[in-house]
Coordinates of N, CA and C in Angstrom, one line a residue:
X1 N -139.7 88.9 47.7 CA -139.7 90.3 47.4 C -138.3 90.9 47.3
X2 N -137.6 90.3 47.8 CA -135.9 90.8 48.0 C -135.4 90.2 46.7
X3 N -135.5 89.4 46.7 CA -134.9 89.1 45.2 C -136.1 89.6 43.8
X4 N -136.7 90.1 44.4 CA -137.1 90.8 43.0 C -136.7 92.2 43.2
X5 N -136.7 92.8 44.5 CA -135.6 94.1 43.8 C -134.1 94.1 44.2
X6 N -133.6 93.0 44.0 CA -132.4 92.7 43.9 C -132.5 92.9 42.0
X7 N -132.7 92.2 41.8 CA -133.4 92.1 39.8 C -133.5 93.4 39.3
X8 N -134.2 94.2 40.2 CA -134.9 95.1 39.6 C -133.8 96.0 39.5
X9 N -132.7 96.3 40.4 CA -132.2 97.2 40.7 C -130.7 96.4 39.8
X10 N -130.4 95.6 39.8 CA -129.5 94.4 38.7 C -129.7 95.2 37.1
X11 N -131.0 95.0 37.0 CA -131.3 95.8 35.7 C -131.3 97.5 35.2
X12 N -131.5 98.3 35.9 CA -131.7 99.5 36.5 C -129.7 99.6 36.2
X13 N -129.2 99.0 37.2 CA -127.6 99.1 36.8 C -127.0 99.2 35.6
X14 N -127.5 97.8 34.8 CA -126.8 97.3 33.4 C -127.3 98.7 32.6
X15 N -128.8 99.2 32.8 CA -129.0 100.0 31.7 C -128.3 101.6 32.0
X16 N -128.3 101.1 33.2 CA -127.3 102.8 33.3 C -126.0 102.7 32.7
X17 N -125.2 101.6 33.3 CA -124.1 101.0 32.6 C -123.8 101.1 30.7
X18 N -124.4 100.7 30.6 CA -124.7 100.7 28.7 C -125.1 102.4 28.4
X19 N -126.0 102.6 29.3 CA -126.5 104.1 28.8 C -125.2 105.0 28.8
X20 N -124.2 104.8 29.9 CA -123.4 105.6 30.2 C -122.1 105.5 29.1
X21 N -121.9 104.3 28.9 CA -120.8 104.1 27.6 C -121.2 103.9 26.1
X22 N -122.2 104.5 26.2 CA -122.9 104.3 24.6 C -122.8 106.1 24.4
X23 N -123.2 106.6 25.6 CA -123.4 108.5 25.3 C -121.8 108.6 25.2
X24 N -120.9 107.9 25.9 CA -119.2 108.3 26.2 C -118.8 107.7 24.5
X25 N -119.2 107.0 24.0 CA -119.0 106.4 22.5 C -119.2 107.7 21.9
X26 N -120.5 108.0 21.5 CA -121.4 108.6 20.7 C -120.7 110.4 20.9
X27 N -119.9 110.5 21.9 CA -119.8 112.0 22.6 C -118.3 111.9 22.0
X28 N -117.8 111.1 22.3 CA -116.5 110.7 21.9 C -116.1 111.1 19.9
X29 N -117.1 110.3 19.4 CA -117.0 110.1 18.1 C -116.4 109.3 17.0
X30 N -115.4 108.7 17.9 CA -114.3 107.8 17.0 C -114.9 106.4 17.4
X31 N -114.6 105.4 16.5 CA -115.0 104.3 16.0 C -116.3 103.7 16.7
X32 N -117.4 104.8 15.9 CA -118.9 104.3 17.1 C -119.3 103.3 16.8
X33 N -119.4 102.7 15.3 CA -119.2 101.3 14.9 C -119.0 100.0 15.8
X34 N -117.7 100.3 16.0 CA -117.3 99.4 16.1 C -117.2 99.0 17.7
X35 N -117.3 100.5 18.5 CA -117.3 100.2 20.0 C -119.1 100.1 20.4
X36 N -119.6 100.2 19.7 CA -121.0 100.1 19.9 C -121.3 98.6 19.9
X37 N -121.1 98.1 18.6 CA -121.3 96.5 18.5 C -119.9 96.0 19.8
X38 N -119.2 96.5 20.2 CA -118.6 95.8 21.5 C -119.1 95.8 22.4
X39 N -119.9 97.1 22.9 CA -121.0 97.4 23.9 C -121.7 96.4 24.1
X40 N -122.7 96.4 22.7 CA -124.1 95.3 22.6 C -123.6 94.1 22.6
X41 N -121.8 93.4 22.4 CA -122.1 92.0 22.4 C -121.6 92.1 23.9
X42 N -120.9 92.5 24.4 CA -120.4 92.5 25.7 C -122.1 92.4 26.9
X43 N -122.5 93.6 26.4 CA -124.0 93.6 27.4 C -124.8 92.5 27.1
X44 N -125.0 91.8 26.2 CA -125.8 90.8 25.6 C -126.1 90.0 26.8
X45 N -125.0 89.2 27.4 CA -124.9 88.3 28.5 C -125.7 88.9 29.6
X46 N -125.4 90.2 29.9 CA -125.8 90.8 31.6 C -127.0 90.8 31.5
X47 N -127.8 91.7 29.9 CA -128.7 92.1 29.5 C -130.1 90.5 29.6
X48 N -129.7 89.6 29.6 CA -130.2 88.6 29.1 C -130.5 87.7 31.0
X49 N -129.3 87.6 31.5 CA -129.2 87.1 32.9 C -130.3 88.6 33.8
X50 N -130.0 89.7 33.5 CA -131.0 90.4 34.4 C -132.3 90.5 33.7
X51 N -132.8 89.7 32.8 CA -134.3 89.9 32.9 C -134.8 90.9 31.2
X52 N -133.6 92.1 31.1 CA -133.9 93.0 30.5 C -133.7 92.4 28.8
X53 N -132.9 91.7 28.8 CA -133.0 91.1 27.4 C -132.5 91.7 26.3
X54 N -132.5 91.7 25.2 CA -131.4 92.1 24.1 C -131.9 93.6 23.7
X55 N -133.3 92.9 23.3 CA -134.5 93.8 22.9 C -134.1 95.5 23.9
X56 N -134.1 95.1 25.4 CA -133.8 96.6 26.8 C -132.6 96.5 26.1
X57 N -131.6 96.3 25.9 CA -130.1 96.6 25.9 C -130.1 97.4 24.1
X58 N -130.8 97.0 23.4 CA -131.5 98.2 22.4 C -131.9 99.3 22.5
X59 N -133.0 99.2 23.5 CA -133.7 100.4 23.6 C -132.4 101.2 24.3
X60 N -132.0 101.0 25.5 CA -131.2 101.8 26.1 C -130.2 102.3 25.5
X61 N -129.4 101.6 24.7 CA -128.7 102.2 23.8 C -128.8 103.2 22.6
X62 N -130.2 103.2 22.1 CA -131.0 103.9 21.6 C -131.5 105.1 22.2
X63 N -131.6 105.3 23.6 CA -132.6 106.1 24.3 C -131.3 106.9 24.4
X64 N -130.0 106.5 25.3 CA -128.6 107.4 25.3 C -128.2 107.8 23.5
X65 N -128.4 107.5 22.9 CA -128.0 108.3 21.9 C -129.1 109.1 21.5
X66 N -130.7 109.5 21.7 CA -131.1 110.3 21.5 C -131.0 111.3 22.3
X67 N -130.9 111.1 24.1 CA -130.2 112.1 24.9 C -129.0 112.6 24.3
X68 N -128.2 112.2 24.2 CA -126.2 112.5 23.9 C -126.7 113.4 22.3
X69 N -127.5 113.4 21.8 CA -127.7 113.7 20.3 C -128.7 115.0 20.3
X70 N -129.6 115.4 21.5 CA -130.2 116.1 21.7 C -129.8 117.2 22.2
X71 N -128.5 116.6 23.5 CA -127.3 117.7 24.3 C -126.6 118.5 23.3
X72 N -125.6 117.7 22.4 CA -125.1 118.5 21.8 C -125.1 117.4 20.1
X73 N -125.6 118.2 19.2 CA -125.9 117.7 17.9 C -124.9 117.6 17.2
X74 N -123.6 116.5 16.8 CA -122.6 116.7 15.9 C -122.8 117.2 14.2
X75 N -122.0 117.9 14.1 CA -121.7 118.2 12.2 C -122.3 117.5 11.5
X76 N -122.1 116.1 11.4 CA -122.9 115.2 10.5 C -124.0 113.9 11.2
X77 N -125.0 114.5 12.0 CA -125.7 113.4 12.8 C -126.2 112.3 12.2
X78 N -126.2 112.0 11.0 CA -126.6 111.3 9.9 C -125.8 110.2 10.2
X79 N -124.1 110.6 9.6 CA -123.4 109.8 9.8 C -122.9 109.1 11.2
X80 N -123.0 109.6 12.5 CA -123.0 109.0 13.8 C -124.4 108.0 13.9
X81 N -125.4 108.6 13.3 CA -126.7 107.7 14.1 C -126.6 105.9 12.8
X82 N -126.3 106.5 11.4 CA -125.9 105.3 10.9 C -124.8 104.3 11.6
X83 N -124.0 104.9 12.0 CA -123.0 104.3 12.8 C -123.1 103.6 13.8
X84 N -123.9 104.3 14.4 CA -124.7 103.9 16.1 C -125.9 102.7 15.5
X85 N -126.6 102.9 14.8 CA -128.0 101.9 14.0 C -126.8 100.5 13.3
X86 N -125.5 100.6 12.8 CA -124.6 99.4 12.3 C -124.2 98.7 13.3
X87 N -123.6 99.7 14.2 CA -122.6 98.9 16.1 C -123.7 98.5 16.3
X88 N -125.2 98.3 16.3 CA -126.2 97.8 17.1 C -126.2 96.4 16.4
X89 N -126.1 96.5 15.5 CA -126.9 95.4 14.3 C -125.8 94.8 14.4
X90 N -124.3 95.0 14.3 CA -123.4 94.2 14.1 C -123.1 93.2 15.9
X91 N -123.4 94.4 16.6 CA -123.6 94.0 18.3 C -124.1 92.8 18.5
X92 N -125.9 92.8 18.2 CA -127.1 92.0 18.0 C -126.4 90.9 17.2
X93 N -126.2 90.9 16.2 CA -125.8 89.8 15.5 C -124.9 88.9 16.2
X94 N -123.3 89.7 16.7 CA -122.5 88.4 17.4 C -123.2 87.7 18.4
X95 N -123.9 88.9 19.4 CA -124.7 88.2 20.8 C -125.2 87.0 20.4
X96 N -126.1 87.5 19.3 CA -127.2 86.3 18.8 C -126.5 84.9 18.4
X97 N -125.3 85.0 17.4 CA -124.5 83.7 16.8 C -123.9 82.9 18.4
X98 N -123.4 84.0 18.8 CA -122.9 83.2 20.2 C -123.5 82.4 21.2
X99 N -124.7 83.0 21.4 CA -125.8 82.3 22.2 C -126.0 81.1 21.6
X100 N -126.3 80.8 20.3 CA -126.7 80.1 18.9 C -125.4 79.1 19.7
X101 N -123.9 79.7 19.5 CA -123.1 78.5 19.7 C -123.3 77.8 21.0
X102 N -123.6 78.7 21.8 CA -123.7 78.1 22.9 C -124.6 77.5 23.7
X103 N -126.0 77.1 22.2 CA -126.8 76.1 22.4 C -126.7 74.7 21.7
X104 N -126.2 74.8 20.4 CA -125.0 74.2 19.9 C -124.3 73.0 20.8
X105 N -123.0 73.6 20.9 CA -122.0 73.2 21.9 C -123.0 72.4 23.0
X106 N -123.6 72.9 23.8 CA -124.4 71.9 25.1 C -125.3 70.9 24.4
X107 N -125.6 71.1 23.5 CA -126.5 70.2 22.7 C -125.8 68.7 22.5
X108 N -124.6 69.3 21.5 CA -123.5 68.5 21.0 C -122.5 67.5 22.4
X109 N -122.3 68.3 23.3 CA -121.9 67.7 24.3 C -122.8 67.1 25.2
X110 N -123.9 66.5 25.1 CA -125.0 66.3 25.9 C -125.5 66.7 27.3
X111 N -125.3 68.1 26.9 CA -125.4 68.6 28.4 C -127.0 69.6 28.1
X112 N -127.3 69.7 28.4 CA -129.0 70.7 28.3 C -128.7 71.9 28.8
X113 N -129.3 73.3 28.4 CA -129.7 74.2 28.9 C -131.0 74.0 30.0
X114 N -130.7 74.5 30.9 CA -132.3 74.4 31.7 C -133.0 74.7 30.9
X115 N -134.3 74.3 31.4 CA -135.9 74.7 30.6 C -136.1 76.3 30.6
X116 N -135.9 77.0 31.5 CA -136.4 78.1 31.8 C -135.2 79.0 31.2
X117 N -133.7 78.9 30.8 CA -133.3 79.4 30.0 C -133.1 79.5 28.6
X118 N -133.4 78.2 28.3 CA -134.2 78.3 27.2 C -135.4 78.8 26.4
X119 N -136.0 79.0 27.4 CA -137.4 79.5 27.0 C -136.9 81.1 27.1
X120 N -136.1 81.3 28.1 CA -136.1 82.3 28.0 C -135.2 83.7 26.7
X121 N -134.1 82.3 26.4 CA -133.2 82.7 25.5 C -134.5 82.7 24.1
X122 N -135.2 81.8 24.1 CA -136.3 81.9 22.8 C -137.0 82.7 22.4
X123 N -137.5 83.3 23.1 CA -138.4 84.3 24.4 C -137.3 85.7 23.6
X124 N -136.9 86.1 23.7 CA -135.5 87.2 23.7 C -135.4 86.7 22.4
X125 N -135.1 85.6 21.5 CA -135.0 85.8 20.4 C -136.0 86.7 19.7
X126 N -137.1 85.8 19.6 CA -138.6 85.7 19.1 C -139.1 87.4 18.9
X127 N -139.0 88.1 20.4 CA -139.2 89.7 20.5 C -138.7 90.7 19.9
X128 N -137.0 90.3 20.0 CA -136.0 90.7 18.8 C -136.3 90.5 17.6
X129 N -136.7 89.8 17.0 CA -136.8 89.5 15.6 C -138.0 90.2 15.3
X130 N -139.3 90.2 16.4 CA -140.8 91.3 15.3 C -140.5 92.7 16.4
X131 N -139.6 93.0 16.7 CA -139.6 94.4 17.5 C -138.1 94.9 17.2
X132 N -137.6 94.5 17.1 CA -135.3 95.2 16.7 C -136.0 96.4 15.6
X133 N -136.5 96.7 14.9 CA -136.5 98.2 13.6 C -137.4 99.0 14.5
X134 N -138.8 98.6 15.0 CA -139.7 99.5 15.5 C -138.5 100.2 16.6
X135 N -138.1 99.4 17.7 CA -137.0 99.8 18.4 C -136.1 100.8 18.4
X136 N -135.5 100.9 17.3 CA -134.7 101.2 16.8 C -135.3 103.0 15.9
X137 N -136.6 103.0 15.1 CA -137.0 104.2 14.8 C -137.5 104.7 15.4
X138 N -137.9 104.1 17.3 CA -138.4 104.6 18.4 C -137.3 105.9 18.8
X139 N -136.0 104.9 18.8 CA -135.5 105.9 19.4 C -135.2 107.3 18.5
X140 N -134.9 106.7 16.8 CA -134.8 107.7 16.1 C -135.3 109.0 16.0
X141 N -136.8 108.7 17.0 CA -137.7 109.6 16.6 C -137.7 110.4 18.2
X142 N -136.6 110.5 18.5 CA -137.0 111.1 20.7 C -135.8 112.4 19.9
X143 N -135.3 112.2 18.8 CA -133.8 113.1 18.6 C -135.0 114.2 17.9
X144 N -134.3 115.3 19.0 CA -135.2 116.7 18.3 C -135.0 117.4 16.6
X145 N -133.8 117.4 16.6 CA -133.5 118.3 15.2 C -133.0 117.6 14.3
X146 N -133.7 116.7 14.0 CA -133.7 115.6 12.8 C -134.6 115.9 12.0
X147 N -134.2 116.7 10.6 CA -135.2 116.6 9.3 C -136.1 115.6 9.1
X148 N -137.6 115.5 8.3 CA -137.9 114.8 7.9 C -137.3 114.0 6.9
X149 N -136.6 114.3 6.4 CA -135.6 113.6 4.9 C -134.9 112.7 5.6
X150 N -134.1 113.4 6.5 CA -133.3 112.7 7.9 C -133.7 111.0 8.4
X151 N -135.0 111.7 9.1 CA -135.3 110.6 9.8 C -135.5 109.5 8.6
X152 N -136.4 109.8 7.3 CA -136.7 109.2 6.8 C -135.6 108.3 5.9
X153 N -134.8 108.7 5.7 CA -133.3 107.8 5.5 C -132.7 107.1 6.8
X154 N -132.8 107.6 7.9 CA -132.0 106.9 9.0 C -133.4 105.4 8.9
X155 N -134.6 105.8 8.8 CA -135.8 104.6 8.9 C -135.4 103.7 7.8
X156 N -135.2 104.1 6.8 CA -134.8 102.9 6.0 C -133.6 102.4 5.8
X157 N -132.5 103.0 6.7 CA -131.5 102.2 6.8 C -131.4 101.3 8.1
X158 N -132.0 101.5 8.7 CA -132.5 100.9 9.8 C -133.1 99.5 10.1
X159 N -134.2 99.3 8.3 CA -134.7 98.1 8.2 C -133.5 97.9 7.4
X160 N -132.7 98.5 6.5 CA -132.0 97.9 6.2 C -131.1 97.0 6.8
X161 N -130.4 97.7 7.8 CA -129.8 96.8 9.1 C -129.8 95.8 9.7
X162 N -131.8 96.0 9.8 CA -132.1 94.8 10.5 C -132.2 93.4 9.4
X163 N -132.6 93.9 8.1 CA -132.2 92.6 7.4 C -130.6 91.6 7.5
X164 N -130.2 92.4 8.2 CA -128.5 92.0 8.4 C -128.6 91.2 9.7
X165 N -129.1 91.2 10.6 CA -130.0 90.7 11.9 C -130.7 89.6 11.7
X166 N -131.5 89.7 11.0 CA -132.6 88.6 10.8 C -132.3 87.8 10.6
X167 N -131.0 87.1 9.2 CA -130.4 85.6 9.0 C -129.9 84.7 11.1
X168 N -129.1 85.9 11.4 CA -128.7 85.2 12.9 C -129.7 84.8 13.6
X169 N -130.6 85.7 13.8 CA -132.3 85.6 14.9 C -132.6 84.3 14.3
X170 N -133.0 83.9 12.8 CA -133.9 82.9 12.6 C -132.7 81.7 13.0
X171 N -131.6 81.4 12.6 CA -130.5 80.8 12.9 C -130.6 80.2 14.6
X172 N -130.1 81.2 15.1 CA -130.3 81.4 16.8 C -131.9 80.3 16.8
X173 N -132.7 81.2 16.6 CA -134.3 80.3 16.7 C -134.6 78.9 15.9
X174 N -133.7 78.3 15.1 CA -133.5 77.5 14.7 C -133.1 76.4 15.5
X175 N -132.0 76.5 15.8 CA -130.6 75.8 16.8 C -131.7 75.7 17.9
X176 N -132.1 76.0 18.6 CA -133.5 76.3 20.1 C -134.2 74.8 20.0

């Protein structure tokens, strides 16, 4: 029982963690691109070791920018949440190739991943790959004063995105 709310509360952290420097990105406004995909590859690892997986370290990221977006609404929210929807996908993608190398590499060196991180790293692929856009227009849709024109361009740039995602996922699930 202790070590499961040890976990529980492990996770509970990372996502406050991420939530808290994704709103400080997003609030900020300068290079949300680019500090976003640092975010998501940086959290990838914690996100993955606590249970919560690539897939939570999405949503949360997602969930703080519809809060930070709902507090106070910038000039051009179009162009932040594209921004915020690219740092994700570019995020996701290194996590993903990395992991990928780093099944790779142990492979190559004859060393194994356990069973149970493997399945689990698979597991975290697999959910990613048929759930990363729903995810993602989930959260699009928690932001109050977003046009319908709005959302409906941020949705299709969104699958656009994820087709940018998808080559790494199947890759990553490949290498597995």
């Amino acid at each position: 029982l202790r070590k499961g709310q040890n976990k529980m509360a492990e996770t509970q952290n990372i996502n406050e963690q991420v939530k808290q420097e994704a709103a400080a990105i997003i609030s900020d406004g300068t290079k949300i691109r680019e500090r976003i995909a640092n975010l998501v590859t940086l959290g990838a690892e914690q996100a993955q070791v606590s249970g919560e997986g690539l897939l939570g370290l999405a949503k949360s990221i997602m969930d703080s920018t519809a809060n930070t977006l709902n507090q106070s609404l910038p000039a051009d929210p179009n162009s932040t949440l594209r921004q915020v929807i690219d740092g994700l996908s570019d995020g996701m993608t290194s996590a993903v190739l990395a992991a990928k190398m780093a099944v790779s590499e142990s492979v190559s060196s004859g060393k194994s991943f356990a069973e149970n991180d493997m399945q689990k790293f698979m597991s975290d692929v697999s959910t990613l790959r048929e759930m990363y856009s729903q995810t993602v227009i989930d959260g699009l849709g928690k932001i109050k004063d977003l046009t319908g024109s709005q959302l409906g361009d941020l949705k299709y740039h969104a699958l656009a995105a994820q087709s940018s995602v998808l080559p790494a996922l199947q890759q990553a699930f490949d290498a597995a």
